Amino acid sequence: MATPSQMFYESLKTETTKKAYKLWLEQFFEYVHEDYNSIIKLEPEKIKQIIKDYVIHKKELTRRTGIPSPNSYHAIMTPIQSFLEMNEIEFSWKTIKNLYPSKIPTSNQLPYTDDDIRELLGATTSLRNKAFIYFLASTGVRVGATPKIKIEDIKEIEDGAVVTIYRDTTEEYRTCLTPEAYTALKRFLEQRIEREPDSVLFTRKNNLTPLTSTSAQDIVRNVRRQAKLSIDNGRKSRRGKSQNHTFRKRFEITLASCDLQQRFIDYMQGHFSGNSKAYFNGVSDEHLYAQFKRAIPALTLDKSAKIEAEKNEEIRVINETNKSELKEKLEAQDEMIQNIMLEMASAKYMAYEMKYSECFGGADPDLKKLSKLMSNEAIRDWNRIIPLVQREKDWTIPIGSKSQVMLRDSKEKKEIKDLIKEFERQGNTSGVIEQLEKMLDEF
């Protein structure tokens, strides 16, 4: 029987729609701590209130960060409404939609294309400006955040880097630099006068004064002017390209197309809830960069470097596939070995049960009695097989006490044998020898 999610996605016509709807639905489920199955079991009024709370949460993000755009609320909420209606959960959305923020004019919404950014890079000879453009394109960071980034916030990983944004604040998060962006940044820093770890990463042209939010925006504005890159880039469309946010938009769309987990995409843009923040506190820089590497070919701008990055990504995918297949084979072999060992252990247990049947009358075997009847070798074998047969209780037998008993018994047997030999040598016929031999038999 098809699950609610399977039925819903089967009803969608295109893969693009499915991918977009899945993105927004899973963000919603993560925030409300529900899933496809649990949400439809709630009362409609309860669901309605949850959705209202979610819209208010999104509006607060929009107010503080500008993300999501007020114009995107319809796209964000439509998948939720469609999923519920597909599962015959219907109610009026009027009061929910009344909570949406007012839309803004639809200009300045298109992301930069790779060619747009290449034009910007080709229009400037400044190492700082090139590094800054590469930085925005690779990290997706807000232009307004760049003045506070310091050199020590850049950590080299392999041939790229991890960047910490808003360090030591509640808004702290990490994103990454592609190899070409990191190379451009290093070239810029090599000619910098001030390069201490606590120095700001990007400065004004005098190499000493830190950027402000306005001067950071001016870098992009001036390079655009040099490239003669118009706001709408020659398109006859009401939607054009904003000064700075289009770098961020391109970053988001590119990562989403590269099969990254949605929580990584959100986190590397500074979008996170308390739960996801706690999760990423435990994610190493190396693991974050390993996820980011999936997007490096798509984010890379230099055409020859892009081809090389695509080849490296293909090799990585092949290696991961081979590793996955090998892991599956090893796990299957391990399971088979474990089953064989369990069968052998069960057979040995049954043999001991038959041989020492007097010790197996109760719910548990009489371990003390077994320890007296078994040899040390048998005890060792028992202790090897019993954890496989019985995992809930400890049925192992201490070997040390058995050794001491055997040592004592062996010593007494030798003394009795010596006495018998002595009485036989003396020709004693008083019956003492018979009593000693009986004692010996009892051992």
Tab-separated table of C-alpha atoms in Angstrom:
chain	number	residue	atom	x	y	z
A	1	MET	CA	0.000	0.000	0.000
A	2	ALA	CA	1.364	3.397	-0.990
A	3	THR	CA	2.364	5.790	1.792
A	4	PRO	CA	0.927	9.336	1.990
A	5	SER	CA	4.186	10.789	0.670
A	6	GLN	CA	4.348	8.324	-2.250
A	7	MET	CA	0.782	9.129	-3.274
A	8	PHE	CA	1.489	12.849	-3.089
A	9	TYR	CA	4.686	12.846	-5.159
A	10	GLU	CA	3.107	10.537	-7.744
A	11	SER	CA	0.463	13.210	-8.292
A	12	LEU	CA	3.079	15.801	-9.280
A	13	LYS	CA	3.850	16.088	-12.978
A	14	THR	CA	7.508	17.104	-13.221
A	15	GLU	CA	10.729	16.236	-11.403
A	16	THR	CA	11.436	19.928	-10.891
A	17	THR	CA	8.134	20.371	-9.055
A	18	LYS	CA	8.778	17.260	-6.969
A	19	LYS	CA	12.219	18.519	-5.933
A	20	ALA	CA	10.915	21.987	-5.033
A	21	TYR	CA	7.928	20.643	-3.098
A	22	LYS	CA	10.115	18.178	-1.201
A	23	LEU	CA	12.494	20.972	-0.197
A	24	TRP	CA	9.734	23.147	1.313
A	25	LEU	CA	7.826	20.248	2.912
A	26	GLU	CA	10.885	18.869	4.665
A	27	GLN	CA	11.781	22.315	5.998
A	28	PHE	CA	8.259	22.533	7.408
A	29	PHE	CA	8.399	19.041	8.952
A	30	GLU	CA	11.790	19.731	10.540
A	31	TYR	CA	10.506	22.893	12.214
A	32	VAL	CA	7.239	21.380	13.522
A	33	HIS	CA	8.814	18.014	14.506
A	34	GLU	CA	6.344	16.014	12.406
A	35	ASP	CA	6.568	13.915	9.233
A	36	TYR	CA	4.401	12.856	6.298
A	37	ASN	CA	2.633	10.187	8.344
A	38	SER	CA	2.246	11.900	11.711
A	39	ILE	CA	0.944	15.278	10.491
A	40	ILE	CA	-2.150	13.778	8.833
A	41	LYS	CA	-3.144	12.044	12.081
A	42	LEU	CA	-3.654	15.382	13.845
A	43	GLU	CA	-6.950	17.224	14.050
A	44	PRO	CA	-7.418	19.810	11.243
A	45	GLU	CA	-7.609	22.723	13.683
A	46	LYS	CA	-4.378	21.581	15.320
A	47	ILE	CA	-2.680	21.407	11.908
A	48	LYS	CA	-3.996	24.871	11.055
A	49	GLN	CA	-2.490	26.352	14.221
A	50	ILE	CA	0.852	24.622	13.542
A	51	ILE	CA	0.912	26.160	10.055
A	52	LYS	CA	0.134	29.624	11.436
A	53	ASP	CA	3.014	29.292	13.907
A	54	TYR	CA	5.284	28.263	11.044
A	55	VAL	CA	4.304	31.308	8.953
A	56	ILE	CA	5.005	33.592	11.913
A	57	HIS	CA	8.415	31.912	12.352
A	58	LYS	CA	9.197	32.494	8.660
A	59	LYS	CA	8.084	36.135	8.888
A	60	GLU	CA	10.480	36.701	11.768
A	61	LEU	CA	13.316	35.315	9.626
A	62	THR	CA	12.252	37.599	6.777
A	63	ARG	CA	12.213	40.589	9.100
A	64	ARG	CA	15.696	39.848	10.487
A	65	THR	CA	17.517	38.515	7.451
A	66	GLY	CA	15.404	39.164	4.363
A	67	ILE	CA	15.197	35.401	3.792
A	68	PRO	CA	12.787	34.063	2.682
A	69	SER	CA	11.641	36.847	0.403
A	70	PRO	CA	8.086	38.088	1.044
A	71	ASN	CA	7.369	37.101	-2.560
A	72	SER	CA	8.227	33.438	-1.942
A	73	TYR	CA	5.610	32.642	0.727
A	74	HIS	CA	3.131	31.307	-1.818
A	75	ALA	CA	5.792	28.923	-3.174
A	76	ILE	CA	6.774	27.866	0.353
A	77	MET	CA	3.247	27.166	1.587
A	78	THR	CA	1.629	25.690	-1.546
A	79	PRO	CA	3.365	22.288	-1.127
A	80	ILE	CA	2.007	22.048	2.438
A	81	GLN	CA	-1.520	22.893	1.321
A	82	SER	CA	-1.327	20.487	-1.647
A	83	PHE	CA	-0.040	17.617	0.497
A	84	LEU	CA	-2.829	18.047	3.052
A	85	GLU	CA	-5.520	18.307	0.369
A	86	MET	CA	-4.142	15.183	-1.340
A	87	ASN	CA	-4.747	13.410	1.962
A	88	GLU	CA	-8.275	14.860	2.228
A	89	ILE	CA	-7.442	17.308	5.000
A	90	GLU	CA	-9.079	20.559	3.995
A	91	PHE	CA	-9.815	23.799	5.773
A	92	SER	CA	-9.916	27.500	4.928
A	93	TRP	CA	-6.478	28.961	4.263
A	94	LYS	CA	-7.744	32.541	4.264
A	95	THR	CA	-6.615	33.344	7.814
A	96	ILE	CA	-3.258	31.685	7.135
A	97	LYS	CA	-2.643	33.669	3.939
A	98	ASN	CA	-3.579	36.871	5.758
A	99	LEU	CA	-0.401	36.317	7.802
A	100	TYR	CA	1.848	36.390	4.724
A	101	PRO	CA	4.037	39.529	4.469
A	102	SER	CA	3.214	42.077	1.797
A	103	LYS	CA	4.868	41.382	-1.523
A	104	ILE	CA	7.597	43.629	-2.839
A	105	PRO	CA	8.073	44.653	-6.504
A	106	THR	CA	9.206	41.710	-8.569
A	107	SER	CA	12.366	43.310	-9.957
A	108	ASN	CA	15.873	42.240	-8.971
A	109	GLN	CA	15.070	38.566	-8.430
A	110	LEU	CA	17.061	36.636	-11.058
A	111	PRO	CA	20.295	34.965	-9.898
A	112	TYR	CA	23.565	35.649	-11.668
A	113	THR	CA	24.505	33.137	-14.337
A	114	ASP	CA	28.058	31.796	-14.607
A	115	ASP	CA	28.572	34.039	-17.646
A	116	ASP	CA	27.421	37.090	-15.666
A	117	ILE	CA	30.029	36.440	-12.982
A	118	ARG	CA	32.741	35.756	-15.571
A	119	GLU	CA	31.947	39.174	-17.063
A	120	LEU	CA	32.368	40.764	-13.641
A	121	LEU	CA	35.691	38.996	-13.066
A	122	GLY	CA	36.930	39.977	-16.511
A	123	ALA	CA	36.030	43.621	-15.980
A	124	THR	CA	38.393	44.215	-13.045
A	125	THR	CA	42.142	43.858	-12.594
A	126	SER	CA	42.001	44.416	-8.826
A	127	LEU	CA	43.031	41.298	-6.873
A	128	ARG	CA	40.779	42.429	-4.031
A	129	ASN	CA	37.751	42.842	-6.275
A	130	LYS	CA	38.333	39.484	-7.981
A	131	ALA	CA	38.727	37.753	-4.600
A	132	PHE	CA	35.577	39.488	-3.332
A	133	ILE	CA	33.477	38.414	-6.347
A	134	TYR	CA	34.765	34.838	-6.090
A	135	PHE	CA	34.072	34.895	-2.344
A	136	LEU	CA	30.424	35.930	-2.777
A	137	ALA	CA	29.858	33.423	-5.583
A	138	SER	CA	31.402	30.522	-3.660
A	139	THR	CA	30.058	31.093	-0.145
A	140	GLY	CA	26.606	32.580	-0.722
A	141	VAL	CA	27.318	34.916	2.192
A	142	ARG	CA	25.371	38.165	2.567
A	143	VAL	CA	27.382	41.156	1.395
A	144	GLY	CA	26.608	42.869	4.689
A	145	ALA	CA	28.395	40.100	6.600
A	146	THR	CA	31.731	40.444	4.774
A	147	PRO	CA	33.177	43.427	6.724
A	148	LYS	CA	33.234	41.397	9.962
A	149	ILE	CA	35.036	38.352	8.539
A	150	LYS	CA	38.658	38.026	9.674
A	151	ILE	CA	41.604	36.138	8.205
A	152	GLU	CA	41.473	33.683	11.116
A	153	ASP	CA	37.907	32.792	10.102
A	154	ILE	CA	39.304	31.019	7.016
A	155	LYS	CA	40.411	27.413	7.568
A	156	GLU	CA	42.121	25.589	4.727
A	157	ILE	CA	40.604	22.169	3.979
A	158	GLU	CA	42.191	20.139	1.179
A	159	ASP	CA	42.440	22.586	-1.760
A	160	GLY	CA	39.560	24.786	-0.577
A	161	ALA	CA	38.503	26.295	2.745
A	162	VAL	CA	35.792	26.511	5.386
A	163	VAL	CA	34.696	30.029	6.404
A	164	THR	CA	33.148	30.930	9.755
A	165	ILE	CA	30.561	33.720	9.512
A	166	TYR	CA	29.489	35.855	12.522
A	167	ARG	CA	32.000	34.061	14.784
A	168	ASP	CA	31.188	33.982	18.520
A	169	THR	CA	27.614	35.195	18.044
A	170	THR	CA	24.266	33.414	18.179
A	171	GLU	CA	24.132	33.762	14.363
A	172	GLU	CA	27.452	31.925	13.807
A	173	TYR	CA	27.562	29.434	10.953
A	174	ARG	CA	30.058	28.047	8.422
A	175	THR	CA	30.189	27.945	4.657
A	176	CYS	CA	32.902	26.988	2.149
A	177	LEU	CA	35.220	28.268	-0.566
A	178	THR	CA	35.803	26.428	-3.830
A	179	PRO	CA	39.458	25.804	-4.777
A	180	GLU	CA	39.410	28.607	-7.377
A	181	ALA	CA	37.843	31.062	-4.912
A	182	TYR	CA	40.390	30.137	-2.235
A	183	THR	CA	43.234	30.573	-4.739
A	184	ALA	CA	41.959	34.055	-5.649
A	185	LEU	CA	41.722	34.951	-1.958
A	186	LYS	CA	45.307	33.813	-1.272
A	187	ARG	CA	46.594	35.893	-4.202
A	188	PHE	CA	44.880	38.947	-2.747
A	189	LEU	CA	46.216	38.320	0.761
A	190	GLU	CA	49.784	37.802	-0.482
A	191	GLN	CA	49.987	41.464	-1.545
A	192	ARG	CA	48.265	42.766	1.612
A	193	ILE	CA	50.328	44.889	3.991
A	194	GLU	CA	48.392	43.773	7.084
A	195	ARG	CA	47.933	39.988	7.260
A	196	GLU	CA	47.637	39.171	10.973
A	197	PRO	CA	45.107	36.443	11.881
A	198	ASP	CA	42.827	38.948	13.610
A	199	SER	CA	42.941	41.375	10.664
A	200	VAL	CA	39.760	41.832	8.657
A	201	LEU	CA	39.656	39.726	5.499
A	202	PHE	CA	38.637	42.462	3.051
A	203	THR	CA	39.833	46.056	3.299
A	204	ARG	CA	39.416	49.266	1.359
A	205	LYS	CA	41.899	50.117	-1.356
A	206	ASN	CA	44.368	51.627	1.110
A	207	ASN	CA	44.861	48.076	2.515
A	208	LEU	CA	44.325	49.249	6.091
A	209	THR	CA	40.780	50.475	6.586
A	210	PRO	CA	38.135	47.749	7.021
A	211	LEU	CA	35.191	47.633	4.652
A	212	THR	CA	31.810	48.894	5.735
A	213	SER	CA	28.539	47.390	4.561
A	214	THR	CA	28.183	50.279	2.110
A	215	SER	CA	31.726	50.022	0.731
A	216	ALA	CA	31.283	46.251	0.344
A	217	GLN	CA	28.195	46.888	-1.788
A	218	ASP	CA	30.131	49.530	-3.705
A	219	ILE	CA	32.682	46.920	-4.814
A	220	VAL	CA	29.991	44.961	-6.632
A	221	ARG	CA	28.298	48.109	-7.935
A	222	ASN	CA	31.535	49.491	-9.385
A	223	VAL	CA	32.555	46.189	-10.977
A	224	ARG	CA	29.099	45.887	-12.538
A	225	ARG	CA	29.502	49.344	-13.976
A	226	GLN	CA	32.918	48.419	-15.389
A	227	ALA	CA	31.438	45.254	-16.926
A	228	LYS	CA	28.499	47.259	-18.295
A	229	LEU	CA	26.303	44.580	-16.744
A	230	SER	CA	22.865	46.177	-16.599
A	231	ILE	CA	20.347	45.479	-13.887
A	232	ASP	CA	18.239	43.300	-16.163
A	233	ASN	CA	21.222	42.086	-18.242
A	234	GLY	CA	19.419	42.932	-21.472
A	235	ARG	CA	16.413	40.757	-20.747
A	236	LYS	CA	12.945	42.046	-21.555
A	237	SER	CA	11.600	40.977	-18.200
A	238	ARG	CA	10.121	42.671	-15.168
A	239	ARG	CA	12.448	40.572	-13.060
A	240	GLY	CA	16.029	41.723	-13.065
A	241	LYS	CA	19.113	41.158	-10.975
A	242	SER	CA	19.813	42.827	-7.674
A	243	GLN	CA	23.201	44.189	-6.804
A	244	ASN	CA	24.202	41.539	-4.302
A	245	HIS	CA	21.485	39.074	-3.357
A	246	THR	CA	21.753	37.325	-6.722
A	247	PHE	CA	25.084	35.777	-5.672
A	248	ARG	CA	23.285	34.253	-2.709
A	249	LYS	CA	20.361	33.123	-4.869
A	250	ARG	CA	22.719	31.391	-7.310
A	251	PHE	CA	24.475	29.665	-4.398
A	252	GLU	CA	21.187	28.313	-3.019
A	253	ILE	CA	19.905	27.074	-6.382
A	254	THR	CA	23.255	25.495	-7.278
A	255	LEU	CA	23.552	23.573	-4.010
A	256	ALA	CA	19.971	22.348	-4.323
A	257	SER	CA	20.773	20.932	-7.776
A	258	CYS	CA	23.806	19.000	-6.497
A	259	ASP	CA	22.034	16.494	-4.247
A	260	LEU	CA	23.178	18.052	-0.968
A	261	GLN	CA	21.084	17.356	2.108
A	262	GLN	CA	18.664	20.235	2.644
A	263	ARG	CA	19.836	20.855	6.199
A	264	PHE	CA	23.384	21.459	4.861
A	265	ILE	CA	22.061	23.886	2.232
A	266	ASP	CA	20.105	25.803	4.871
A	267	TYR	CA	22.983	25.822	7.346
A	268	MET	CA	25.554	27.108	4.828
A	269	GLN	CA	23.251	30.079	4.232
A	270	GLY	CA	22.821	30.771	7.942
A	271	HIS	CA	19.287	29.351	8.067
A	272	PHE	CA	18.884	27.077	11.058
A	273	SER	CA	16.628	26.314	13.998
A	274	GLY	CA	17.768	25.432	17.508
A	275	ASN	CA	17.798	21.725	16.698
A	276	SER	CA	19.809	22.044	13.492
A	277	LYS	CA	22.202	24.469	15.205
A	278	ALA	CA	22.886	21.848	17.879
A	279	TYR	CA	23.391	19.227	15.174
A	280	PHE	CA	25.951	21.294	13.256
A	281	ASN	CA	27.882	22.099	16.430
A	282	GLY	CA	28.943	18.452	16.234
A	283	VAL	CA	29.776	18.507	12.508
A	284	SER	CA	33.498	18.925	11.802
A	285	ASP	CA	34.866	21.346	9.218
A	286	GLU	CA	36.122	18.344	7.246
A	287	HIS	CA	32.680	16.731	7.132
A	288	LEU	CA	31.057	20.013	6.108
A	289	TYR	CA	33.563	20.458	3.286
A	290	ALA	CA	33.034	16.849	2.174
A	291	GLN	CA	29.349	17.677	1.659
A	292	PHE	CA	30.205	20.953	-0.086
A	293	LYS	CA	32.520	19.153	-2.550
A	294	ARG	CA	29.451	17.801	-4.335
A	295	ALA	CA	28.687	21.363	-5.470
A	296	ILE	CA	32.222	22.457	-6.404
A	297	PRO	CA	31.922	21.568	-10.123
A	298	ALA	CA	28.666	23.530	-10.457
A	299	LEU	CA	29.990	26.534	-8.498
A	300	THR	CA	33.328	26.676	-10.334
A	301	LEU	CA	33.553	29.530	-12.851
A	302	ASP	CA	36.811	29.010	-14.761
A	303	LYS	CA	35.893	26.681	-17.621
A	304	SER	CA	39.051	24.550	-17.523
A	305	ALA	CA	38.862	24.329	-13.720
A	306	LYS	CA	35.173	23.457	-14.052
A	307	ILE	CA	35.998	20.495	-16.319
A	308	GLU	CA	38.658	19.328	-13.850
A	309	ALA	CA	36.234	19.693	-10.926
A	310	GLU	CA	33.580	17.723	-12.800
A	311	LYS	CA	36.096	14.926	-13.463
A	312	ASN	CA	37.056	14.867	-9.781
A	313	GLU	CA	33.391	14.719	-8.792
A	314	GLU	CA	32.801	11.802	-11.171
A	315	ILE	CA	35.764	9.976	-9.627
A	316	ARG	CA	34.417	10.704	-6.145
A	317	VAL	CA	30.980	9.336	-7.048
A	318	ILE	CA	32.534	6.193	-8.571
A	319	ASN	CA	34.706	5.685	-5.480
A	320	GLU	CA	31.747	6.201	-3.157
A	321	THR	CA	29.686	3.731	-5.191
A	322	ASN	CA	32.475	1.150	-5.087
A	323	LYS	CA	32.923	1.683	-1.358
A	324	SER	CA	29.189	1.335	-0.807
A	325	GLU	CA	29.051	-1.905	-2.804
A	326	LEU	CA	32.103	-3.279	-0.970
A	327	LYS	CA	30.569	-2.325	2.373
A	328	GLU	CA	27.352	-4.148	1.465
A	329	LYS	CA	29.316	-7.267	0.482
A	330	LEU	CA	31.355	-7.191	3.693
A	331	GLU	CA	28.219	-6.705	5.776
A	332	ALA	CA	26.567	-9.651	3.999
A	333	GLN	CA	29.647	-11.815	4.592
A	334	ASP	CA	29.790	-10.739	8.226
A	335	GLU	CA	26.113	-11.630	8.672
A	336	MET	CA	26.712	-15.046	7.085
A	337	ILE	CA	29.716	-15.693	9.358
A	338	GLN	CA	27.711	-14.636	12.406
A	339	ASN	CA	24.914	-17.034	11.435
A	340	ILE	CA	27.376	-19.911	10.970
A	341	MET	CA	29.009	-19.159	14.323
A	342	LEU	CA	25.593	-19.066	15.988
A	343	GLU	CA	24.640	-22.423	14.472
A	344	MET	CA	27.926	-23.989	15.629
A	345	ALA	CA	27.563	-22.491	19.104
A	346	SER	CA	23.966	-23.759	19.377
A	347	ALA	CA	25.071	-27.262	18.350
A	348	LYS	CA	27.851	-27.270	20.957
A	349	TYR	CA	25.443	-26.026	23.610
A	350	MET	CA	23.054	-28.890	22.853
A	351	ALA	CA	25.963	-31.347	23.126
A	352	TYR	CA	26.902	-29.999	26.560
A	353	GLU	CA	23.232	-30.093	27.569
A	354	MET	CA	23.053	-33.793	26.677
A	355	LYS	CA	26.421	-34.663	28.275
A	356	TYR	CA	25.704	-32.842	31.539
A	357	SER	CA	21.915	-33.219	31.600
A	358	GLU	CA	21.831	-33.163	35.406
A	359	CYS	CA	22.972	-29.500	35.272
A	360	PHE	CA	20.155	-28.308	32.968
A	361	GLY	CA	16.986	-28.986	34.929
A	362	GLY	CA	16.082	-25.363	35.763
A	363	ALA	CA	15.569	-22.163	33.784
A	364	ASP	CA	19.328	-21.532	33.919
A	365	PRO	CA	22.087	-24.156	33.897
A	366	ASP	CA	23.746	-24.974	37.240
A	367	LEU	CA	27.062	-23.237	36.573
A	368	LYS	CA	28.674	-24.325	39.860
A	369	LYS	CA	27.911	-27.962	39.148
A	370	LEU	CA	29.095	-27.592	35.565
A	371	SER	CA	32.382	-26.089	36.735
A	372	LYS	CA	33.051	-29.202	38.821
A	373	LEU	CA	32.203	-31.658	36.049
A	374	MET	CA	33.910	-29.867	33.150
A	375	SER	CA	37.610	-29.855	32.404
A	376	ASN	CA	39.412	-26.539	31.997
A	377	GLU	CA	39.434	-27.031	28.221
A	378	ALA	CA	35.674	-27.641	28.198
A	379	ILE	CA	35.110	-24.537	30.342
A	380	ARG	CA	37.135	-22.412	27.900
A	381	ASP	CA	35.074	-23.769	25.001
A	382	TRP	CA	31.837	-23.114	26.938
A	383	ASN	CA	32.875	-19.521	27.634
A	384	ARG	CA	33.581	-18.975	23.919
A	385	ILE	CA	30.218	-20.195	22.658
A	386	ILE	CA	27.838	-19.141	25.426
A	387	PRO	CA	27.748	-15.339	24.638
A	388	LEU	CA	26.434	-16.221	21.159
A	389	VAL	CA	23.744	-18.541	22.508
A	390	GLN	CA	22.711	-16.471	25.542
A	391	ARG	CA	23.034	-12.676	25.128
A	392	GLU	CA	20.780	-11.564	27.991
A	393	LYS	CA	22.481	-13.323	30.934
A	394	ASP	CA	26.056	-14.042	31.937
A	395	TRP	CA	26.522	-17.822	31.814
A	396	THR	CA	30.312	-17.802	31.680
A	397	ILE	CA	32.221	-20.008	34.163
A	398	PRO	CA	35.282	-18.589	35.993
A	399	ILE	CA	38.295	-20.632	34.934
A	400	GLY	CA	40.550	-19.683	37.873
A	401	SER	CA	38.578	-21.491	40.573
A	402	LYS	CA	38.500	-24.664	38.479
A	403	SER	CA	42.264	-24.568	38.084
A	404	GLN	CA	42.753	-24.302	41.842
A	405	VAL	CA	40.379	-27.210	42.503
A	406	MET	CA	42.132	-29.370	39.919
A	407	LEU	CA	45.517	-28.437	41.342
A	408	ARG	CA	44.410	-29.399	44.860
A	409	ASP	CA	42.795	-32.627	43.675
A	410	SER	CA	45.872	-33.540	41.672
A	411	LYS	CA	48.082	-33.036	44.725
A	412	GLU	CA	45.849	-35.188	46.958
A	413	LYS	CA	45.660	-37.957	44.338
A	414	LYS	CA	49.452	-38.054	44.201
A	415	GLU	CA	49.675	-38.328	47.995
A	416	ILE	CA	47.175	-41.232	48.010
A	417	LYS	CA	49.075	-43.021	45.244
A	418	ASP	CA	52.338	-42.617	47.187
A	419	LEU	CA	50.689	-44.116	50.320
A	420	ILE	CA	49.382	-47.102	48.347
A	421	LYS	CA	52.870	-47.738	46.950
A	422	GLU	CA	54.379	-47.490	50.447
A	423	PHE	CA	51.850	-49.957	51.970
A	424	GLU	CA	52.346	-52.344	49.051
A	425	ARG	CA	56.111	-52.191	49.547
A	426	GLN	CA	55.631	-53.028	53.230
A	427	GLY	CA	53.292	-55.914	52.328
A	428	ASN	CA	50.383	-54.433	54.322
A	429	THR	CA	47.225	-56.578	54.061
A	430	SER	CA	45.045	-54.867	56.682
A	431	GLY	CA	42.575	-53.458	54.117
A	432	VAL	CA	44.069	-49.963	54.187
A	433	ILE	CA	45.127	-50.268	50.547
A	434	GLU	CA	41.544	-51.080	49.473
A	435	GLN	CA	40.225	-47.987	51.299
A	436	LEU	CA	42.851	-45.760	49.660
A	437	GLU	CA	42.048	-47.149	46.197
A	438	LYS	CA	38.353	-46.434	46.807
A	439	MET	CA	39.213	-42.806	47.695
A	440	LEU	CA	41.264	-42.580	44.516
A	441	ASP	CA	38.330	-43.823	42.444
A	442	GLU	CA	36.117	-41.106	43.910
A	443	PHE	CA	38.401	-38.459	42.418
